[in-house]
């Protein structure tokens, strides 16, 4: 599920992209805070070209994930991009992993399957232990709506059960459309 946790963190970034239009999005950083007993995320942000950053690496889920694992996503915004984050009143969760793979995952699976190998299938429950390989996952600003402001965003995803938690953070910079054409 660590793979699923990291994938869910990427999903959160994708959701952020889904709420912003006419913008450009760029990954800044990806971190796993804790929970290496459940999953291990060896994902990094790499410079793809002059104006684009992508995610590259692998996510290893060490245990089977079922509905006893609950996922929660929280957003934080830094308008000046100086890492002084304020909680943004948008969150998803808590939602069981099986509920996620049945209800939310079908809408996003087709996009992720192009960038991530060995993804959990739609409706898979429990999500079996696996290693997923992330290759040049790039955020698409065209999938976003206009209401989310520019600045640095921190998407925090928690995957937790009664015993342990995995916390991942993805930092995404939101720019106005055409920012890199100046």
Coordinates of C-alpha atoms in Angstrom, one line a residue, residues 5 10 15 20 28 47 51 82 85 113 119 143 152 156:
X5 CA 0.2 5.6 -0.6
X10 CA 0.4 11.5 -6.8
X15 CA -6.6 16.3 -8.0
X20 CA -6.8 24.6 -11.6
X28 CA 9.1 20.7 -6.4
X47 CA 14.3 18.1 -14.1
X51 CA 10.3 24.1 -17.9
X82 CA 8.5 30.6 1.0
X85 CA 2.1 27.1 4.7
X113 CA -1.1 3.7 -16.2
X119 CA -0.5 -0.2 -10.5
X143 CA -6.7 19.3 -16.3
X152 CA 3.7 26.6 -3.6
X156 CA 0.0 15.7 2.5

